[in-house]
PDB file of C-alpha atoms and ligand atoms in Angstrom:
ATOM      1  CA  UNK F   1      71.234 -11.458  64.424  1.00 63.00           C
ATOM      2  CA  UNK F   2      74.019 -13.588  64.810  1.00 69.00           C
ATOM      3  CA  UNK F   3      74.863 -16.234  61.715  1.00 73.00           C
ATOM      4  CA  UNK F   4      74.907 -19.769  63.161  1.00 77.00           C
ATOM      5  CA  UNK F   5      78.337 -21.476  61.298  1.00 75.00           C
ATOM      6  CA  UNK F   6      76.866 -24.619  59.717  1.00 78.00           C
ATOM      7  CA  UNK F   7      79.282 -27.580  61.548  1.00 73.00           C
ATOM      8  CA  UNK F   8      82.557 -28.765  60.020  1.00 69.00           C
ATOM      9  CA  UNK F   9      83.867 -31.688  59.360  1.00 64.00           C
ATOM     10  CA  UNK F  10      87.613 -32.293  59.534  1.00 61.00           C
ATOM     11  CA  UNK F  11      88.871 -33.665  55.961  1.00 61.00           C
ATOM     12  CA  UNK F  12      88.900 -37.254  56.320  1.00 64.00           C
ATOM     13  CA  UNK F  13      90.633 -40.075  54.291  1.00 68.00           C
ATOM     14  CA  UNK F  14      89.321 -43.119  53.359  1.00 63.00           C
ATOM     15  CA  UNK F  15      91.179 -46.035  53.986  1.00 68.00           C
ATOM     16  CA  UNK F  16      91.030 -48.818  50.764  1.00 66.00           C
ATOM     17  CA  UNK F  17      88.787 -51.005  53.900  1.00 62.00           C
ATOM     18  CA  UNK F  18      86.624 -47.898  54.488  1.00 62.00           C
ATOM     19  CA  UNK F  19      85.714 -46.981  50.959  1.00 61.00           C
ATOM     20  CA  UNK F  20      85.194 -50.696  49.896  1.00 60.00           C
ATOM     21  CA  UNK F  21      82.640 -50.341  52.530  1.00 57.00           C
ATOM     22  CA  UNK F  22      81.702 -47.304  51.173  1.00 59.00           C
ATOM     23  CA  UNK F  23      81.121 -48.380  48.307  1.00 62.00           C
ATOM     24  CA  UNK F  24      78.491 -51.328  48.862  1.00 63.00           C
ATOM     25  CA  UNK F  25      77.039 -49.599  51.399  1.00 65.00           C
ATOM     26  CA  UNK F  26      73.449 -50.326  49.946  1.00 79.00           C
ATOM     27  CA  UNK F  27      74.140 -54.037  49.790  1.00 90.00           C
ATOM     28  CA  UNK F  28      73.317 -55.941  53.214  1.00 92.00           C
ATOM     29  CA  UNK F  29      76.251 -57.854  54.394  1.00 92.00           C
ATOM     30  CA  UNK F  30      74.346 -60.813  53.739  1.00 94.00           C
ATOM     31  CA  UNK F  31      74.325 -60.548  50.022  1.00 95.00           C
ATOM     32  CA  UNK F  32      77.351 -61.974  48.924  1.00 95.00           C
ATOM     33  CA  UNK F  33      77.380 -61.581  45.071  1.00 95.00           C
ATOM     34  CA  UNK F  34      75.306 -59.092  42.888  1.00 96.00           C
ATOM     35  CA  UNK F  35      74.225 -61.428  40.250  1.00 96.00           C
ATOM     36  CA  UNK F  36      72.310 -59.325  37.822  1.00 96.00           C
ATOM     37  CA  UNK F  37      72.436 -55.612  38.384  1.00 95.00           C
ATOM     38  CA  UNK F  38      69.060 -53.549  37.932  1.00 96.00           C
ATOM     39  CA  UNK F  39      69.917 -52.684  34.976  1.00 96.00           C
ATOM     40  CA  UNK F  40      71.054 -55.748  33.673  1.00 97.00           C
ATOM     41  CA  UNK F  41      67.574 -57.144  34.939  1.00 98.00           C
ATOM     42  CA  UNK F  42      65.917 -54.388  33.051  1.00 98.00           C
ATOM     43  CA  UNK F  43      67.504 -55.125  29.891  1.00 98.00           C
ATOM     44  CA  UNK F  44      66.439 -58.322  29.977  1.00 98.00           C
ATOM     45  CA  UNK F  45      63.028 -57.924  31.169  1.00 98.00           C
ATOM     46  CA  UNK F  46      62.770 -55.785  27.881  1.00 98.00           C
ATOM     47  CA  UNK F  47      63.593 -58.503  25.453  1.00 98.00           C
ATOM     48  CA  UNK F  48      61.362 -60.668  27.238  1.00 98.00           C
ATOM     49  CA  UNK F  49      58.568 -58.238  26.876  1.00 98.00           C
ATOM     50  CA  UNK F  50      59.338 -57.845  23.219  1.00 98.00           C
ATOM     51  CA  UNK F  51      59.615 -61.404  22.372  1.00 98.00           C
ATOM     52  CA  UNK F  52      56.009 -61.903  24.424  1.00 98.00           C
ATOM     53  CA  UNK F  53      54.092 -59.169  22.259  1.00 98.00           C
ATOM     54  CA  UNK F  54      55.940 -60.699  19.245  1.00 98.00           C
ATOM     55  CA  UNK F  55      54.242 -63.767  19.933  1.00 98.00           C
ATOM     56  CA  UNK F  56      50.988 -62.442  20.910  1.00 97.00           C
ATOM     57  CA  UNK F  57      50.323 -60.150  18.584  1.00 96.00           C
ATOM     58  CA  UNK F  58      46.534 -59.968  17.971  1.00 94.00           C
ATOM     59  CA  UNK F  59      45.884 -62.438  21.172  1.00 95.00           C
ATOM     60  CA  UNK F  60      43.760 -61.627  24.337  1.00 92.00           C
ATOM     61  CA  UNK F  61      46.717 -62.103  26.628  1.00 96.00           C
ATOM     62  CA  UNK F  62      45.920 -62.647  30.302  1.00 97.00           C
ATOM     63  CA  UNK F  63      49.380 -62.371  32.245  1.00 98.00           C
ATOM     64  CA  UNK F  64      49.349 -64.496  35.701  1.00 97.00           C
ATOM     65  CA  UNK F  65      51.862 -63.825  38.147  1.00 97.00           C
ATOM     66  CA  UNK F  66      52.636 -66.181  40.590  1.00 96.00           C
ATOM     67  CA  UNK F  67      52.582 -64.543  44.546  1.00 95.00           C
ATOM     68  CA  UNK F  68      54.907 -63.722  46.054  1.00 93.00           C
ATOM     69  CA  UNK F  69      57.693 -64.020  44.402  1.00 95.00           C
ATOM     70  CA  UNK F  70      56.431 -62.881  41.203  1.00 97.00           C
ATOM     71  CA  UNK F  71      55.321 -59.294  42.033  1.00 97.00           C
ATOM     72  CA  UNK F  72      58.223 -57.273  40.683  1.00 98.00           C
ATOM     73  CA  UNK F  73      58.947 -59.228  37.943  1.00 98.00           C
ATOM     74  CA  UNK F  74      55.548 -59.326  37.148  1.00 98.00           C
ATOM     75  CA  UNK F  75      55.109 -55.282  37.523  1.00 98.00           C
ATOM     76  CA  UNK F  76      58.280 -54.782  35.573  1.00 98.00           C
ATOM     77  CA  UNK F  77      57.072 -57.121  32.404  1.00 98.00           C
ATOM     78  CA  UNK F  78      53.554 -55.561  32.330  1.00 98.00           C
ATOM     79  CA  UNK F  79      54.330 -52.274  32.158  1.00 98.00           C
ATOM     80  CA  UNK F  80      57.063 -53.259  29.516  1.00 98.00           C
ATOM     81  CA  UNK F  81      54.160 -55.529  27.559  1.00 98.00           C
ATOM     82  CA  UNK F  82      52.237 -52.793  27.479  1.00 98.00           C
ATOM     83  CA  UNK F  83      54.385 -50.300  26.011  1.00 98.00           C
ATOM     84  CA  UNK F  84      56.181 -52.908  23.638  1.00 97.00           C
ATOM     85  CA  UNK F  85      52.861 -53.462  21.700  1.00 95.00           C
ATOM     86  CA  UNK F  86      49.809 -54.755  24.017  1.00 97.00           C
ATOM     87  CA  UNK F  87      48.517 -52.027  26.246  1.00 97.00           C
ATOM     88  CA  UNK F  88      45.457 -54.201  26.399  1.00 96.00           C
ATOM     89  CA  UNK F  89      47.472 -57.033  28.672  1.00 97.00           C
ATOM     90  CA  UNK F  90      44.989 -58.267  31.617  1.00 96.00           C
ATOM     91  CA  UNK F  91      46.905 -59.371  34.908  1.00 97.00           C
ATOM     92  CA  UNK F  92      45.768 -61.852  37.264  1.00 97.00           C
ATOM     93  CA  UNK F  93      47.463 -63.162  40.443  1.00 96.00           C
ATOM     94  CA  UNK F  94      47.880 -66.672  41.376  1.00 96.00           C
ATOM     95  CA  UNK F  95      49.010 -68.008  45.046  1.00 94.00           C
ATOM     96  CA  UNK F  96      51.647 -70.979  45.267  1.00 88.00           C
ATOM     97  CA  UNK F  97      54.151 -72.006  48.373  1.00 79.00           C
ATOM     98  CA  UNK F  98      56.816 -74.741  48.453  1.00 69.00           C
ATOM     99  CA  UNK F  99      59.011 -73.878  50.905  1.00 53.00           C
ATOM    100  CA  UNK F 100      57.785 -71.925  53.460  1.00 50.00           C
ATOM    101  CA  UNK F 101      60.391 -70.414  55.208  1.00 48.00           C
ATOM    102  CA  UNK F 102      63.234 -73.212  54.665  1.00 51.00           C
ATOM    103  CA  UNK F 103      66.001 -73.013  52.161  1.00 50.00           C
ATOM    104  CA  UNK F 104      64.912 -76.319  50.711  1.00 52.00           C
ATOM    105  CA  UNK F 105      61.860 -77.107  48.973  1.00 54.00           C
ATOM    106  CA  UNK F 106      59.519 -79.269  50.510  1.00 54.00           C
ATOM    107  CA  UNK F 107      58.220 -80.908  46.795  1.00 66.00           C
ATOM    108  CA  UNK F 108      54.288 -80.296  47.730  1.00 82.00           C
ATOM    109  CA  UNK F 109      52.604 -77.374  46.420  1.00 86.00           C
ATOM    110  CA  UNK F 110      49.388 -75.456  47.474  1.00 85.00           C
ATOM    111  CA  UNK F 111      47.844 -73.034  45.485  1.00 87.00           C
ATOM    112  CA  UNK F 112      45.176 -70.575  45.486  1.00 89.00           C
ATOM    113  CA  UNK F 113      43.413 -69.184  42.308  1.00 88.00           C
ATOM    114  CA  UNK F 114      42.802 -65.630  44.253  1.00 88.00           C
ATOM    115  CA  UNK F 115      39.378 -65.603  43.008  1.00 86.00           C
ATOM    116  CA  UNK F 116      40.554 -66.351  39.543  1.00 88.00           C
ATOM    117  CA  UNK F 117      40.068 -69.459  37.104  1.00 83.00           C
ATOM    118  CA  UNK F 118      37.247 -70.516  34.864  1.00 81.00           C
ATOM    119  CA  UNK F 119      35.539 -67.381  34.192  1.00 87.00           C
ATOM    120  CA  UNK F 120      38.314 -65.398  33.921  1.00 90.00           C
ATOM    121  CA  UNK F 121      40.522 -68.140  31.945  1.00 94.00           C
ATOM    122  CA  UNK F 122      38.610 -69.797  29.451  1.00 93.00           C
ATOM    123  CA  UNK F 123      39.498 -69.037  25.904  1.00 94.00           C
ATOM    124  CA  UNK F 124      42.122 -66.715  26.907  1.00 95.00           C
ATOM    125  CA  UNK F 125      45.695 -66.812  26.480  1.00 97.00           C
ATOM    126  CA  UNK F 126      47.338 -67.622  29.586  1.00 97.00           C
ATOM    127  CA  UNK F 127      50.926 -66.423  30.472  1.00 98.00           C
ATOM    128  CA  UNK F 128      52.234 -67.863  33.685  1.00 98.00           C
ATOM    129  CA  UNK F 129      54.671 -65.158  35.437  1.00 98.00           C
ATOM    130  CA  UNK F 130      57.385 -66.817  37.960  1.00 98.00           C
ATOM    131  CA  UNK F 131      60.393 -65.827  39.885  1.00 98.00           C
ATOM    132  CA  UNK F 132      62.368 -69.040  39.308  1.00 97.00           C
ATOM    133  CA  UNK F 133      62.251 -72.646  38.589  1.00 97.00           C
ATOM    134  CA  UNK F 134      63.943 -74.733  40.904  1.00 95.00           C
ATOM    135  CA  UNK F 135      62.506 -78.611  41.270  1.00 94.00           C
ATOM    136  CA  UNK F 136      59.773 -77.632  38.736  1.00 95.00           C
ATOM    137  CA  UNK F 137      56.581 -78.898  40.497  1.00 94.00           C
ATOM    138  CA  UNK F 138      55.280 -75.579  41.511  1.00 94.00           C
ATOM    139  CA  UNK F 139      54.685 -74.423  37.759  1.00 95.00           C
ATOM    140  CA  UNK F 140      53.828 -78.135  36.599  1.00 94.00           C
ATOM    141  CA  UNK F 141      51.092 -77.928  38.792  1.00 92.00           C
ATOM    142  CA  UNK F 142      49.855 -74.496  37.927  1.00 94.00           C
ATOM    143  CA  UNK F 143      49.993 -74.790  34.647  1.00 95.00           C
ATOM    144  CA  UNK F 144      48.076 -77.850  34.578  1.00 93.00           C
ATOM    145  CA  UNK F 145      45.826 -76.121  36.520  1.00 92.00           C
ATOM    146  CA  UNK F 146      45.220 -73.438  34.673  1.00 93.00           C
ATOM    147  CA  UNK F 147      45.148 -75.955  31.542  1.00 94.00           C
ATOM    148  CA  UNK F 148      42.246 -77.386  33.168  1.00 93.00           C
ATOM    149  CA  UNK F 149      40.432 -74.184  33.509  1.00 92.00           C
ATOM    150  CA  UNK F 150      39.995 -73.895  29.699  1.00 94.00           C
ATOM    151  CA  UNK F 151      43.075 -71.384  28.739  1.00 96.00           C
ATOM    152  CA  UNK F 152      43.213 -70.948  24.677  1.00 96.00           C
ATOM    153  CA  UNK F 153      47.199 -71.620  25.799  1.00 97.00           C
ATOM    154  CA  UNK F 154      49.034 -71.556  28.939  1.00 98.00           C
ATOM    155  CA  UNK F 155      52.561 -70.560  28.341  1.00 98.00           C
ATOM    156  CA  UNK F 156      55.206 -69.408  31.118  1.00 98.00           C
ATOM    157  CA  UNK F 157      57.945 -66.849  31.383  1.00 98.00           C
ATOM    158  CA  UNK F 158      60.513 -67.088  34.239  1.00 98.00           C
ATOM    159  CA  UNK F 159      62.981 -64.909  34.822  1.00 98.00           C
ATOM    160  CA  UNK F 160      65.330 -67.719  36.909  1.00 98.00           C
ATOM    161  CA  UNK F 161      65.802 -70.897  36.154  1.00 98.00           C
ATOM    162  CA  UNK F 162      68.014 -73.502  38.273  1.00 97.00           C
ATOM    163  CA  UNK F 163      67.903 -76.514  35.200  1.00 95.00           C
ATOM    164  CA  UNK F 164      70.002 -78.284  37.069  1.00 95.00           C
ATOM    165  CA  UNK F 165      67.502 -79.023  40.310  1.00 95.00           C
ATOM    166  CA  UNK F 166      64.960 -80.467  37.992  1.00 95.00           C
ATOM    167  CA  UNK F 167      62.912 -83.224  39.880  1.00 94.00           C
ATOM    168  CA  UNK F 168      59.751 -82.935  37.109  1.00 94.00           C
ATOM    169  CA  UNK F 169      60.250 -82.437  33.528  1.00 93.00           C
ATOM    170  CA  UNK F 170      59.214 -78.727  32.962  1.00 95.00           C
ATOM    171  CA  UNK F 171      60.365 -75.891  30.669  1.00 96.00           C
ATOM    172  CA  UNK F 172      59.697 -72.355  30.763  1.00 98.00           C
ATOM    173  CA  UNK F 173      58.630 -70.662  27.207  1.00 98.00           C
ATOM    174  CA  UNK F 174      60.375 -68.049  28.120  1.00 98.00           C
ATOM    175  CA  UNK F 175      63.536 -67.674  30.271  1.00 98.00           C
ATOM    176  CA  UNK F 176      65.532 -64.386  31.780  1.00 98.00           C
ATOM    177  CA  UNK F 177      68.602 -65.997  33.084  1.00 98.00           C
ATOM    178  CA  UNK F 178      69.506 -69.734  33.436  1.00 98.00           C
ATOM    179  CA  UNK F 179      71.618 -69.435  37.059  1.00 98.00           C
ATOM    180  CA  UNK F 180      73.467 -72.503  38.990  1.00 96.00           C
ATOM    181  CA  UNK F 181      72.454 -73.590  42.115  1.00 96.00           C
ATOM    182  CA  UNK F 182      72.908 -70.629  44.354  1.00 96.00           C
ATOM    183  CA  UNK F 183      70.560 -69.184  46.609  1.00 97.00           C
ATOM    184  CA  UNK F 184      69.316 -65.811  45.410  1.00 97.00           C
ATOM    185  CA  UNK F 185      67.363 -63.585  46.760  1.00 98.00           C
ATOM    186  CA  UNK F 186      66.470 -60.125  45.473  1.00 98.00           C
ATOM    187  CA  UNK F 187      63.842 -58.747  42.805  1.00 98.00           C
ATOM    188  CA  UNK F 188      60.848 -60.476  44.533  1.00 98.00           C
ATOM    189  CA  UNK F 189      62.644 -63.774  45.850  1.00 97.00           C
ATOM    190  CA  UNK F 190      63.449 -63.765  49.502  1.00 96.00           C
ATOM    191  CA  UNK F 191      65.066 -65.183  52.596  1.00 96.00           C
ATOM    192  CA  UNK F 192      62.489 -65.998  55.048  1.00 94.00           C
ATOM    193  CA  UNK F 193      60.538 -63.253  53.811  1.00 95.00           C
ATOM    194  CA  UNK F 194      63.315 -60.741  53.468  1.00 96.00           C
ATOM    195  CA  UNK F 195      65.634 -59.213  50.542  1.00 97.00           C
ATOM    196  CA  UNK F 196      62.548 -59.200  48.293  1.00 97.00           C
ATOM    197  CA  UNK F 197      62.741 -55.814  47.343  1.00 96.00           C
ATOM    198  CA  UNK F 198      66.440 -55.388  46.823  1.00 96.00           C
ATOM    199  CA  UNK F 199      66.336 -53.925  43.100  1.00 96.00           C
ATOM    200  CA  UNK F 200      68.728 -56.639  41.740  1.00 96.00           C
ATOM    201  CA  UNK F 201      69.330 -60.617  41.748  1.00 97.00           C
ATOM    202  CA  UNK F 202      71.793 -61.364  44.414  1.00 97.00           C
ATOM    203  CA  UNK F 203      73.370 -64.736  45.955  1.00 97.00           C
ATOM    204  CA  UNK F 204      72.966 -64.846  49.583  1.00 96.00           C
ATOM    205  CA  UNK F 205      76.197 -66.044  52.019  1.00 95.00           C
ATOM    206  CA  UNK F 206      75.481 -69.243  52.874  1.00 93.00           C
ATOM    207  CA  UNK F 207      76.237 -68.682  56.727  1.00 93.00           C
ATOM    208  CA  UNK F 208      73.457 -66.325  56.444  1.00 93.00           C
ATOM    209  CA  UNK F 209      70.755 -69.164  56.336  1.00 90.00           C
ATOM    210  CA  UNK F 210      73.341 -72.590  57.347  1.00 86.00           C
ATOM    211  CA  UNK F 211      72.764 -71.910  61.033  1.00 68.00           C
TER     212      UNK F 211
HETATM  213  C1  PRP H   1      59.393 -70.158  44.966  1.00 67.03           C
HETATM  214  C2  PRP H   1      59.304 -69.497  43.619  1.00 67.03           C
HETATM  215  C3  PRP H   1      58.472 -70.453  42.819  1.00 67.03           C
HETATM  216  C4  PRP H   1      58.841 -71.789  43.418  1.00 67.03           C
HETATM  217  C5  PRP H   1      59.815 -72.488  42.524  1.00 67.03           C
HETATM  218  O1  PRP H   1      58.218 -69.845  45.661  1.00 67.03           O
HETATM  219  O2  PRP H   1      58.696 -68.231  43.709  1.00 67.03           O
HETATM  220  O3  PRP H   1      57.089 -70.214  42.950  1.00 67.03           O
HETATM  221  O4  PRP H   1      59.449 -71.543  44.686  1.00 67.03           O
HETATM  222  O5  PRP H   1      60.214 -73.703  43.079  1.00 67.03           O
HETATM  223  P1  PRP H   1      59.936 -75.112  42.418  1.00 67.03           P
HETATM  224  O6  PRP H   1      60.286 -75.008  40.965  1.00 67.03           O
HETATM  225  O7  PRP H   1      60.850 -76.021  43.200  1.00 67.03           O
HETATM  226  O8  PRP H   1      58.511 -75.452  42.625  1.00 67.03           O
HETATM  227  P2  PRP H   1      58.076 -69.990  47.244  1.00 67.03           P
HETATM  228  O9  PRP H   1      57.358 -71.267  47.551  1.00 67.03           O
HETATM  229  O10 PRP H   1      59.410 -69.771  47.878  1.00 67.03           O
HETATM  230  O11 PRP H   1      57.072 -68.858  47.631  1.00 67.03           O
HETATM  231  P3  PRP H   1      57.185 -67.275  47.378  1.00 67.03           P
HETATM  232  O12 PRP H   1      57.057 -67.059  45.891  1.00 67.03           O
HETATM  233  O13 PRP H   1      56.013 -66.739  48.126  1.00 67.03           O
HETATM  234  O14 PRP H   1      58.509 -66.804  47.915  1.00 67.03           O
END
């Protein structure tokens, strides 16, 4: 039987242009800056994890995480709650949108429970799970909301927070990274419902959503 040669490739050389490109060839052209690497996120997410089951030691911890933005920050912590000292960690999942598919926010808030609230709630130890804080009304309202429900606490980790577009006075228990105002997309926050999954925090170019 007669081998078949597996195909060659001539040597090739990269130009400084070519293995730039090379080298960020994961990152869409869109992305601009890699803000926080996984890893860095990771790290963090850690110490958050470890400060939370410091401070909940003993508590019936119900962890809410706010869809959609939420989701992989709220897998991430979880998983890291549960292994830093409270493998007994409930989740819930809350449902809020401000700002649809715009870059700005639009300052009203609607929320769904998901089925949640009251009977889940009551006496327990709520911990709010966002994305970012931007304006602040989105977790004013939800945890005011869950407040009302009859939490034992209602506290809130956030793993962005843009202090400087405040428009309600609001502070997270627990922050990741405090960020300028950028817009970022990656690790659950998107552009118009992409970039969510990227595995890092990224800024976005600004021609990307300015036209
Ligand atoms: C984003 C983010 C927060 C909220 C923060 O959600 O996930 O929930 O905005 O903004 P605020 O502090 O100005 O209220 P978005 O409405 O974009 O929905 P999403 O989570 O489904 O992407």
């Amino acid at each position: 039987m007669r081998a078949i040669a597996a195909p060659t490739r001539p040597p090739q050389t990269l130009s400084v242009r070519e293995a730039a490109h090379k080298l960020r060839k994961d990152i869409p052209d869109d992305i601009e800056e890699v803000l926080f690497t996984s890893s860095e996120v990771q790290a963090r997410v850690r110490e958050l994890a470890r400060d939370i089951c410091r401070d909940y030691a003993g508590k019936d911890l119900i962890v809410v995480g706010v869809l959609k933005g939420a989701f992989i920050f709220m897998s991430d912590l979880t998983r890291a709650i549960a292994e830093e000292g409270i493998p007994s960690v409930r989740i819930d999942f809350v449902k809020a949108s401000s700002y649809g598919s715009s870059s700005v926010s639009a300052g009203s808030v609607a929320v769904d429970l998901c089925g949640s609230g009251p009977t889940r709630w009551s006496g327990r130890h709520v911990l709010l799970v966002e994305d970012i804080i931007d304006s602040g009304n989105t977790l004013r309202r939800l945890a005011a909301d869950v407040a009302g429900c009859g939490a034992a606490s209602v506290r809130v980790v956030a793993l962005l927070d843009k202090k400087g577009r405040r428009q309600v006075d609001f502070e997270a228990d627990y922050t990741g990274f405090a960020i300028d105002d950028r817009f970022i997309v990656g690790y659950g926050l998107d552009y118009a419902e992409t970039y969510r999954c990227l595995p890092y925090v990224a800024v976005l170019r600004p021609e990307a959503y300015s036209h």
